[in-house]
CSV table of C-alpha atoms in Angstrom, one decimal:
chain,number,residue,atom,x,y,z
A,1061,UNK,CA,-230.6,-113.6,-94.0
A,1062,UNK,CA,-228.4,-112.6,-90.7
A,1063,UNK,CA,-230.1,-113.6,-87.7
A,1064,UNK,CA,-231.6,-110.5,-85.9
A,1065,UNK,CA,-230.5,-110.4,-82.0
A,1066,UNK,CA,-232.7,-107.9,-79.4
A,1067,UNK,CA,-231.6,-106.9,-76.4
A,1068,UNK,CA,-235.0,-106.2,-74.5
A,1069,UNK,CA,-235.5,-104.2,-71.2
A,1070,UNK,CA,-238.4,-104.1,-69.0
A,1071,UNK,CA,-239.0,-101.8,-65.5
A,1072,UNK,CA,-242.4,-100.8,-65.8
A,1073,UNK,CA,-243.8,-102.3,-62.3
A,1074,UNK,CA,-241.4,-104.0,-60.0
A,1075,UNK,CA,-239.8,-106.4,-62.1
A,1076,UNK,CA,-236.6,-105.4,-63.2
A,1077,UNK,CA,-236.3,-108.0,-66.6
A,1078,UNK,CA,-234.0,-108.3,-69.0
A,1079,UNK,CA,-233.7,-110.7,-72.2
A,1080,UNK,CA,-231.9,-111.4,-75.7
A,1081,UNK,CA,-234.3,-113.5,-78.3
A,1082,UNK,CA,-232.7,-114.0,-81.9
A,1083,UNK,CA,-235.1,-113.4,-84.5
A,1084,UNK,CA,-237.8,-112.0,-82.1
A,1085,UNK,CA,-239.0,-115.5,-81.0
A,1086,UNK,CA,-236.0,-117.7,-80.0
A,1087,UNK,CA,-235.3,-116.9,-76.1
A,1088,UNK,CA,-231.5,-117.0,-75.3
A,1089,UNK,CA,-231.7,-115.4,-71.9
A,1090,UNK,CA,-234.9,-113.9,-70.0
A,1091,UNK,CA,-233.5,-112.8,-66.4
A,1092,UNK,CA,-236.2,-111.6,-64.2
A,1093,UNK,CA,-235.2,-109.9,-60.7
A,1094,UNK,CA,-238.1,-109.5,-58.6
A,1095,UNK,CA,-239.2,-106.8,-56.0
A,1096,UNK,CA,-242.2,-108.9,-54.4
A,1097,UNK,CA,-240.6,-109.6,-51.1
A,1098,UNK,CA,-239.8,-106.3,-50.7
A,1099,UNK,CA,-243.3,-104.4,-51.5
A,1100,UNK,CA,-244.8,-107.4,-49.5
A,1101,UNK,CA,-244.5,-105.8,-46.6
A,1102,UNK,CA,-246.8,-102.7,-48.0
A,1103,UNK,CA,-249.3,-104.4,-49.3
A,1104,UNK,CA,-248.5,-103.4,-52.5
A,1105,UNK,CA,-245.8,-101.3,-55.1
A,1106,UNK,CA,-244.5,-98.5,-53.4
A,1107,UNK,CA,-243.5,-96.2,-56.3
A,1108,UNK,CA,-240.4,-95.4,-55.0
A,1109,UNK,CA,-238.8,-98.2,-53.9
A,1110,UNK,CA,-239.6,-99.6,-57.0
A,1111,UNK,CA,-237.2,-96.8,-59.0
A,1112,UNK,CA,-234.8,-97.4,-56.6
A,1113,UNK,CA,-234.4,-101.1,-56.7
A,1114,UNK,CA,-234.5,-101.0,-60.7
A,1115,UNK,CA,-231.7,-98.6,-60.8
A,1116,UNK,CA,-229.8,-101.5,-57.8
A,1117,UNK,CA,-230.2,-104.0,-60.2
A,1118,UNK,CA,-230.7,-103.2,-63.6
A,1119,UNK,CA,-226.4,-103.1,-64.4
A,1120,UNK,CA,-226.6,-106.6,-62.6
A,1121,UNK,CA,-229.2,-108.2,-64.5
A,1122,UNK,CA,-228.1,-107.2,-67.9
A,1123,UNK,CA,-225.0,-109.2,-67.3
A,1124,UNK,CA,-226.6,-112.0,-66.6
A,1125,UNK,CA,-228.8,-112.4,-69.5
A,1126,UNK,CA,-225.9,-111.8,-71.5
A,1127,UNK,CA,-223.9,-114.7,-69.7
A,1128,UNK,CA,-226.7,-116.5,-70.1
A,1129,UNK,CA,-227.3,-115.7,-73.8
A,1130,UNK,CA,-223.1,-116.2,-74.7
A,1131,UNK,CA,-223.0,-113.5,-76.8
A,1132,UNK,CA,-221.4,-109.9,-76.2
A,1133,UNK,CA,-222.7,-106.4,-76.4
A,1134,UNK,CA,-221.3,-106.4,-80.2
A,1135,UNK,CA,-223.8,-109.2,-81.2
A,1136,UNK,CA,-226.6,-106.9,-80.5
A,1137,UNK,CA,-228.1,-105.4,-83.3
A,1138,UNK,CA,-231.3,-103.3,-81.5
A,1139,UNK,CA,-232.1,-102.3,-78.2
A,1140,UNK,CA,-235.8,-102.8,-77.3
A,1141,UNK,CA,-237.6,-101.1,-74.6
A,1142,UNK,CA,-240.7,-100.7,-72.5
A,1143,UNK,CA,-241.6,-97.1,-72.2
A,1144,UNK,CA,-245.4,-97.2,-71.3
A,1145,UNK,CA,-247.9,-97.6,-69.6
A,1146,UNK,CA,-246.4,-98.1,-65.9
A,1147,UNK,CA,-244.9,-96.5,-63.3
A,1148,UNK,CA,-243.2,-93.3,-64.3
A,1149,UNK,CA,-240.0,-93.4,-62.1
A,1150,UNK,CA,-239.6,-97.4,-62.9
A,1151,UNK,CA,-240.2,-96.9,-67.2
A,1152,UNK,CA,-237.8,-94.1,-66.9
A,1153,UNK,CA,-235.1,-96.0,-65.3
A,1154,UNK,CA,-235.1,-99.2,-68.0
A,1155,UNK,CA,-235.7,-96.0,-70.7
A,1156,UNK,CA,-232.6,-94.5,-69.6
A,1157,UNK,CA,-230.4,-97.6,-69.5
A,1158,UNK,CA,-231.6,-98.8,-73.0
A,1159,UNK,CA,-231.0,-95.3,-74.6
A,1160,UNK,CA,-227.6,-95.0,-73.1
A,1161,UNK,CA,-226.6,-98.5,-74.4
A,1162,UNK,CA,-228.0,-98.0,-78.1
A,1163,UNK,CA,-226.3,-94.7,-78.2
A,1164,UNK,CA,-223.0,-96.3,-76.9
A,1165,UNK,CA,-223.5,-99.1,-79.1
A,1166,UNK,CA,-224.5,-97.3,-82.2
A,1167,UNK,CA,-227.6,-99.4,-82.8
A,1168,UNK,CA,-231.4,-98.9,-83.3
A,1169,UNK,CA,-233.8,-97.7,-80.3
A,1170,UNK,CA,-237.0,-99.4,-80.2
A,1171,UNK,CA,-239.5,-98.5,-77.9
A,1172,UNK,CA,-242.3,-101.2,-76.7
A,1173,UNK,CA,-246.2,-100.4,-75.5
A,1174,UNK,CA,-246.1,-103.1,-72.7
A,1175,UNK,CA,-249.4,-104.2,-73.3
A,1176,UNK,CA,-248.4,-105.6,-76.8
A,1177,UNK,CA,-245.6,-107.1,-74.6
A,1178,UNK,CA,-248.0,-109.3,-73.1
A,1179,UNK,CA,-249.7,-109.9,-76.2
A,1180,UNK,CA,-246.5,-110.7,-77.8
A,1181,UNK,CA,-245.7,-113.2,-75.3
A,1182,UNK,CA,-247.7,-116.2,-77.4
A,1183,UNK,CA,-245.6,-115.5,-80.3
A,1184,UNK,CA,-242.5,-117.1,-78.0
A,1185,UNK,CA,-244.5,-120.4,-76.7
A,1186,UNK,CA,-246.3,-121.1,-80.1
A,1187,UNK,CA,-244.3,-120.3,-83.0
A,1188,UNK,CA,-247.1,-121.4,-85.5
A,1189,UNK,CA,-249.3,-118.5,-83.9
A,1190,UNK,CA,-249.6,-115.5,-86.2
A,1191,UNK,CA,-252.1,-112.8,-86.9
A,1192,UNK,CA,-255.2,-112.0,-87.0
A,1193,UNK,CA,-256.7,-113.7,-83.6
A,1194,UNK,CA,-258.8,-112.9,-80.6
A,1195,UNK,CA,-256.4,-112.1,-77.2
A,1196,UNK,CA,-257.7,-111.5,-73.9
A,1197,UNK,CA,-255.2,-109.1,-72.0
A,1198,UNK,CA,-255.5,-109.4,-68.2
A,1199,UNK,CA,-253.1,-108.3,-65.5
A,1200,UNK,CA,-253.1,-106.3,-62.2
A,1201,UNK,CA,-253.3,-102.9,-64.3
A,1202,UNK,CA,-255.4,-103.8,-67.6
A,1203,UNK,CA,-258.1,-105.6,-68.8
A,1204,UNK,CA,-258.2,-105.5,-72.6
A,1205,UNK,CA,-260.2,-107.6,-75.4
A,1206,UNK,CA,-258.3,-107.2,-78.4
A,1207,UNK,CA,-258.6,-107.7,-82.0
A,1208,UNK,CA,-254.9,-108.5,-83.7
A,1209,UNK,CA,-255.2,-107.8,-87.1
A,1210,UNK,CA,-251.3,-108.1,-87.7
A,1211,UNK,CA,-248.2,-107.3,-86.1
A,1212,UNK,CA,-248.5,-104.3,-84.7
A,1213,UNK,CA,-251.7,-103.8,-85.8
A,1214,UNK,CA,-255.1,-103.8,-83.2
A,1215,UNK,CA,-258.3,-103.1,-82.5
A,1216,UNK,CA,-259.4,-102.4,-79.4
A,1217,UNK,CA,-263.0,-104.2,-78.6
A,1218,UNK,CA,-263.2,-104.3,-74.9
A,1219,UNK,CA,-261.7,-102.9,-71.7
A,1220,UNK,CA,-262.4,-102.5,-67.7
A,1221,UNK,CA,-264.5,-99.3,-66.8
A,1222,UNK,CA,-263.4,-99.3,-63.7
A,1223,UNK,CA,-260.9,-102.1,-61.5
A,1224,UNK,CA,-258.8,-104.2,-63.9
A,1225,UNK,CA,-259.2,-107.9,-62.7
A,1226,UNK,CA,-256.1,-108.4,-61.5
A,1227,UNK,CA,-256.6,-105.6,-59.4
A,1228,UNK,CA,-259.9,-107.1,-58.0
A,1229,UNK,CA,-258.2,-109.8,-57.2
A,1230,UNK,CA,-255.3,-107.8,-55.0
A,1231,UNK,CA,-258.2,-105.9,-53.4
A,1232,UNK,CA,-260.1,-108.7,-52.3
A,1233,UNK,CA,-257.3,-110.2,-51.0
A,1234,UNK,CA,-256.2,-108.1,-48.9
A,1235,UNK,CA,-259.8,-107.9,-47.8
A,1236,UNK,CA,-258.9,-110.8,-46.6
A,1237,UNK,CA,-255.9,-110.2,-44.8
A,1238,UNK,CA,-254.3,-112.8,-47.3
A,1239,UNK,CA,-251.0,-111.1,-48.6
A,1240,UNK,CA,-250.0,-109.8,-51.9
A,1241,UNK,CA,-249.7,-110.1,-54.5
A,1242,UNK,CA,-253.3,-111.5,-54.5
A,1243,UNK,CA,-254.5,-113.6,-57.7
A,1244,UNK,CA,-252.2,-116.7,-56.9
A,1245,UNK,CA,-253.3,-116.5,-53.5
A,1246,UNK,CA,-256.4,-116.5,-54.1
A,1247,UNK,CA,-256.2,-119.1,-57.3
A,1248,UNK,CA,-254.6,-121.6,-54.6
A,1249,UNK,CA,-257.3,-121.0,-52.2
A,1250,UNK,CA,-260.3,-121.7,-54.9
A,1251,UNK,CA,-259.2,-124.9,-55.3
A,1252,UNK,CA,-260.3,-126.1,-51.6
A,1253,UNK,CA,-263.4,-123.8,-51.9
A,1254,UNK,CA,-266.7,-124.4,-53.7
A,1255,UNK,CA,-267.6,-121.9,-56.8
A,1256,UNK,CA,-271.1,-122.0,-56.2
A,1257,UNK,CA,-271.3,-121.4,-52.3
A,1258,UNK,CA,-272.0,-118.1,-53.1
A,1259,UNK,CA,-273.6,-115.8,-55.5
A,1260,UNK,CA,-271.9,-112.9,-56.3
A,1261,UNK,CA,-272.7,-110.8,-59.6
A,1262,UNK,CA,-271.4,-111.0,-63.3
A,1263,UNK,CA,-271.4,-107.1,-64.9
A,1264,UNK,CA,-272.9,-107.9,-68.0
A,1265,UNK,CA,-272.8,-104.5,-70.1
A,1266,UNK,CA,-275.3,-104.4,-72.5
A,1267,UNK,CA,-273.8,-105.6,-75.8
A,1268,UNK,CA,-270.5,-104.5,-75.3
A,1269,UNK,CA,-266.8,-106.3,-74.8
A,1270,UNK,CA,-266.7,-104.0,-71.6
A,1271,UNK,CA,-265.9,-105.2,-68.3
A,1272,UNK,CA,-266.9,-103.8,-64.8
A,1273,UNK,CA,-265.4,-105.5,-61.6
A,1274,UNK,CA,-266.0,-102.4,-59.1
A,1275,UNK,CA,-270.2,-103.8,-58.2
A,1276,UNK,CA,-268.3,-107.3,-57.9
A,1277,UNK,CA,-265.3,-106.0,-55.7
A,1278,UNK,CA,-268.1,-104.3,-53.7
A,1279,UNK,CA,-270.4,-107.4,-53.1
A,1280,UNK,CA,-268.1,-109.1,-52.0
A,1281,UNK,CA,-266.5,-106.7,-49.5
A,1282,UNK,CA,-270.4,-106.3,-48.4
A,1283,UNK,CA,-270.6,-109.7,-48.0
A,1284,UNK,CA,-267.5,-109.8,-45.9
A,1285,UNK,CA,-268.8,-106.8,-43.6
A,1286,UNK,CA,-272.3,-108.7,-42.9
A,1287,UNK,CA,-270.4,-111.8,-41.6
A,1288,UNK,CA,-268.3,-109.8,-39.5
A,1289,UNK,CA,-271.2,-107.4,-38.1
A,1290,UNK,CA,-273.3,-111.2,-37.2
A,1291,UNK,CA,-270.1,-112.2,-35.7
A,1292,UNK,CA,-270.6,-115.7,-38.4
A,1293,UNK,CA,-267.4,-117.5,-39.7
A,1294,UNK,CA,-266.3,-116.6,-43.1
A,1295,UNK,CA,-265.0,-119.7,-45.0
A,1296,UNK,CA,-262.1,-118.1,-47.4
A,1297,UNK,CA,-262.3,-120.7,-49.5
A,1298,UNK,CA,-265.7,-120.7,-50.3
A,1299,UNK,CA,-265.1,-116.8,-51.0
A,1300,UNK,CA,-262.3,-117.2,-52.7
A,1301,UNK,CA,-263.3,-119.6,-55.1
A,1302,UNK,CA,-267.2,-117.9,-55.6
A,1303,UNK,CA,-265.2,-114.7,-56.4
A,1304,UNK,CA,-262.8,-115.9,-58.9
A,1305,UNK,CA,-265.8,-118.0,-60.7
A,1306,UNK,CA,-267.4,-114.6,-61.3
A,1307,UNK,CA,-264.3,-112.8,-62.5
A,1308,UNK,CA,-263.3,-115.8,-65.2
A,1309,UNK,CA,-266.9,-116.5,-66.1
A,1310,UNK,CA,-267.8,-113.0,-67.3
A,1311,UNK,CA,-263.4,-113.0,-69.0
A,1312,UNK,CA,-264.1,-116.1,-70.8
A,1313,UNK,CA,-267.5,-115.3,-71.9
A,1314,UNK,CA,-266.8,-111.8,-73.8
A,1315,UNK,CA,-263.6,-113.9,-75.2
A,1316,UNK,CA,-265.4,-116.3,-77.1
A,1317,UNK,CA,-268.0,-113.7,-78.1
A,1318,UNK,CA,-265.6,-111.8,-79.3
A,1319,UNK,CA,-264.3,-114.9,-81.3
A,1320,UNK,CA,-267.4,-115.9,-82.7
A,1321,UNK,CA,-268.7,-112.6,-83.6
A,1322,UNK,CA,-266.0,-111.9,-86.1
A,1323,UNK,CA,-264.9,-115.2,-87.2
A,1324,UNK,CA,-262.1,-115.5,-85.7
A,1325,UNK,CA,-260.6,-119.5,-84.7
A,1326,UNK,CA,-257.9,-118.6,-82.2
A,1327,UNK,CA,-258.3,-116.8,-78.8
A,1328,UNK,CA,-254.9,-116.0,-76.8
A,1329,UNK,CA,-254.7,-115.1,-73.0
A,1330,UNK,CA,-251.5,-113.2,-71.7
A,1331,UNK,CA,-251.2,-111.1,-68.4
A,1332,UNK,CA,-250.6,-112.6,-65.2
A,1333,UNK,CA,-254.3,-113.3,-64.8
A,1334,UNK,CA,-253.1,-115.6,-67.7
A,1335,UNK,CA,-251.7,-117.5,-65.1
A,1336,UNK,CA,-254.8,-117.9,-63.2
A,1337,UNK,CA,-255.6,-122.1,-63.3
A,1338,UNK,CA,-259.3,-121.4,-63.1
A,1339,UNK,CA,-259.0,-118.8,-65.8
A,1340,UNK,CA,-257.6,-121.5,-68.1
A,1341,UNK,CA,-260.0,-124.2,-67.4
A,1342,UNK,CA,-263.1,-122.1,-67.9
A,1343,UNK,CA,-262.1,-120.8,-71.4
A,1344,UNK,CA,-261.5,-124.0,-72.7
A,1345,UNK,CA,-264.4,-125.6,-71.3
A,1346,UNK,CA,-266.3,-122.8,-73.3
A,1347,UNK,CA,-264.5,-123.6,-76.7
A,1348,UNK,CA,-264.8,-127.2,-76.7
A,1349,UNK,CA,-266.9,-128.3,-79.5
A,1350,UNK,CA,-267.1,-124.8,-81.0
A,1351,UNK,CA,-263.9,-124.8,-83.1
A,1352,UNK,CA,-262.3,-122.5,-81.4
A,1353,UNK,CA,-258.2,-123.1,-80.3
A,1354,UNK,CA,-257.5,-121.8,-76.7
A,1355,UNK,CA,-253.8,-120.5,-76.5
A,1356,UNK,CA,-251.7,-119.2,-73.3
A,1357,UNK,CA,-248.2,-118.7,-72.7
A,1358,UNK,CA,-246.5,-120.5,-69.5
A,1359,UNK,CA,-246.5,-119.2,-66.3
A,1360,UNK,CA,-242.9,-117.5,-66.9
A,1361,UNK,CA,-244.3,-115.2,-69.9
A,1362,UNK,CA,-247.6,-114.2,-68.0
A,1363,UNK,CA,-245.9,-112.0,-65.2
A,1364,UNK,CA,-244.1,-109.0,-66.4
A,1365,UNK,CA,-241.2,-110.1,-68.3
A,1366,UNK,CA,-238.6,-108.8,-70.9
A,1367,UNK,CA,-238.5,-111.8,-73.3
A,1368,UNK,CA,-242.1,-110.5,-74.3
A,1369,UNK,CA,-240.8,-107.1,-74.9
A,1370,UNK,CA,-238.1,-108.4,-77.2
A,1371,UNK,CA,-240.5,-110.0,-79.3
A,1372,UNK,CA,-242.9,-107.1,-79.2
A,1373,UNK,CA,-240.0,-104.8,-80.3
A,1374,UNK,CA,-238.6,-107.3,-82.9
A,1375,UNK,CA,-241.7,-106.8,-85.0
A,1376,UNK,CA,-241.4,-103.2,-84.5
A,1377,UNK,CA,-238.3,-103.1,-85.8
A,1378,UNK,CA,-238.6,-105.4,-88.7
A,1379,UNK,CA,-242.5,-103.1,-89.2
A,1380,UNK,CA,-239.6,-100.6,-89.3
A,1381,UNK,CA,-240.2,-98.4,-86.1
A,1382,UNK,CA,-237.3,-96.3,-84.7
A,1383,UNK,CA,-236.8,-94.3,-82.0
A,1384,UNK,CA,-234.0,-91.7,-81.0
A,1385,UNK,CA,-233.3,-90.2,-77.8
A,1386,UNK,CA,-236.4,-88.0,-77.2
A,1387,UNK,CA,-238.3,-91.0,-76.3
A,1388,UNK,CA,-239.8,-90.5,-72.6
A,1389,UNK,CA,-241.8,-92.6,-70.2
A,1390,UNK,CA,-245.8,-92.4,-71.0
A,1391,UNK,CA,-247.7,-94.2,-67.7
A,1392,UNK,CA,-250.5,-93.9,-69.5
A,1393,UNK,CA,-250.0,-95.3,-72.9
A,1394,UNK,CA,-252.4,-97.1,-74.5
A,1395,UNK,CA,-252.6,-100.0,-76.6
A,1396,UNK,CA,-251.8,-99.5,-80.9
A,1397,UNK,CA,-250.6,-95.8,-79.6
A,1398,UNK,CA,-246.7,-94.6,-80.6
């Protein structure tokens, strides 16, 4: 059987990522071009500048990964692409590069929901991993429990109400005065703090996969006010670290749930709360002697990348999905939606 090479393209935030996998899981180039630096200075991804910069680099960074990759635009046999959910002006410039090139090049079109991107990304690190599992999507814009029933197939069980937990984690930050972006701040912080100097809520939802973060986020910026208005010393590490225990406790928890309510053996975690070390630890303190495998990708595959995407969009293809030229940017697309 010929080997299968993708071309993947990712722009949704302020990464502007490019890779080409062969055969959806083996990763000949994954170039990632980042924009943190430059939206450092805001406190956070100005829209804008974000479109711009992708449309500065994206010629550049295509190049590379096929440098990197050796091979030539006529080895590529599909084009994959993130087109939702994300920034508008950002998915449309990655959109309009990877239409232009599979027109050029006469090949397939296939667009990618970037959550199943970051699913997807466990596929690449463990190549015995296949469906049906438990993942735990977390990142700076979504907080998703999901049921993978196959490629391309998924049941949604849980999501955030309100903040998604990597956005807690910015927000409290920058409470803070820390910097952005702020989960690894605030992960590298936690370690010199103790978990249980203070005792900030867990949203507990009834029965449901559900999270809530927004009563945390606002205990703790209560708590944070109080010092201030006693004129006491706030010890960031203690917060920090309190914080972040109550964010992966209440993940981790639903996760296993989840598991053990359906029967399921294998729980993955992808998003760049992924990357979180605490996050990690808890999970697999919770599985151990419960039979229950904890996978995550490295560090590399939890931020937005386009490696992720390929694989995403090589089971697409091979599942038979193609799209042509009316495909537009949806910032609001959800997961299992075409």
């Amino acid at each position: 059987m010929k080997d299968i090479i993708t071309l993947a393209i990712e722009s949704s935030c302020d990464e502007t990522a490019v890779a080409i996998l062969k055969n959806g899981r083996e990763v000949l180039a994954n170039i990632i071009s980042t924009q943190i630096e430059t939206h450092k200075k805001f406190g956070g991804v100005v829209p804008e500048v974000a479109s711009r910069k992708h449309v500065e680099n994206i010629d550049i960074v295509v190049q590379e990964a096929l440098d990197k990759a050796e091979v030539g635009f006529k080895d590529i046999d599909v084009v994959a692409v993130t087109y939702g959910p994300g920034l508008v002006g950002a998915l449309l410039v990655g959109l309009s590069y990877a239409k232009s090139l599979a027109f050029t090049l006469g090949i397939p079109l296939v667009g990618v929901n970037h959550i199943e991107g970051h699913l997807s990304a466990n596929y690449i690190e463990h190549l015995e991993l296949k469906p049906p599992f438990i993942t735990l999507i977390v990142s700076g814009g979504h907080t998703h429990l999901v049921e993978v029933k196959d490629y391309g197939r998924y049941e949604i069980l849980g999501r955030t109400r309100d903040d998604a937990s990597g956005e807690a984690f910015d927000k409290i930050a920058r409470a803070m005065n820390l910097g952005y972006p702020g989960g690894p701040i605030i992960d590298k912080l936690a370690k010199k703090g103790n978990k249980d100097a203070i005792d900030f809520p867990r949203a507990y939802i009834d029965d449901s996969y559900d999270f809530s973060f927004s009563g945390l986020k606002s205990s703790v910026l209560n708590y944070l006010n109080g010092k201030k208005m006693k004129n006491e010393d706030i010890v960031v590490e203690d917060v920090a670290a309190s914080f972040q225990e109550a964010v992966v406790e209440v993940l981790s928890n639903k996760a296993i749930k989840a598991a053990k309510d359906k029967g399921y053996d294998t729980i993955t975690l992808s998003g760049g709360v992924a990357a979180n070390s605490r996050l990690r630890e808890k999970i697999v303190e919770l599985s151990k002697g419960i039979e229950i495998n904890i996978k995550y990708p490295p560090l590399i595959l939890c931020t937005d990348n386009a490696a992720m995407i390929g694989c995403a969009g090589y089971y697409n293809y091979i599942n038979g999905v193609r799209n042509d030229m009316s495909l537009n940017a949806v910032p609001n697309l959800k997961i299992g939606e075409r």
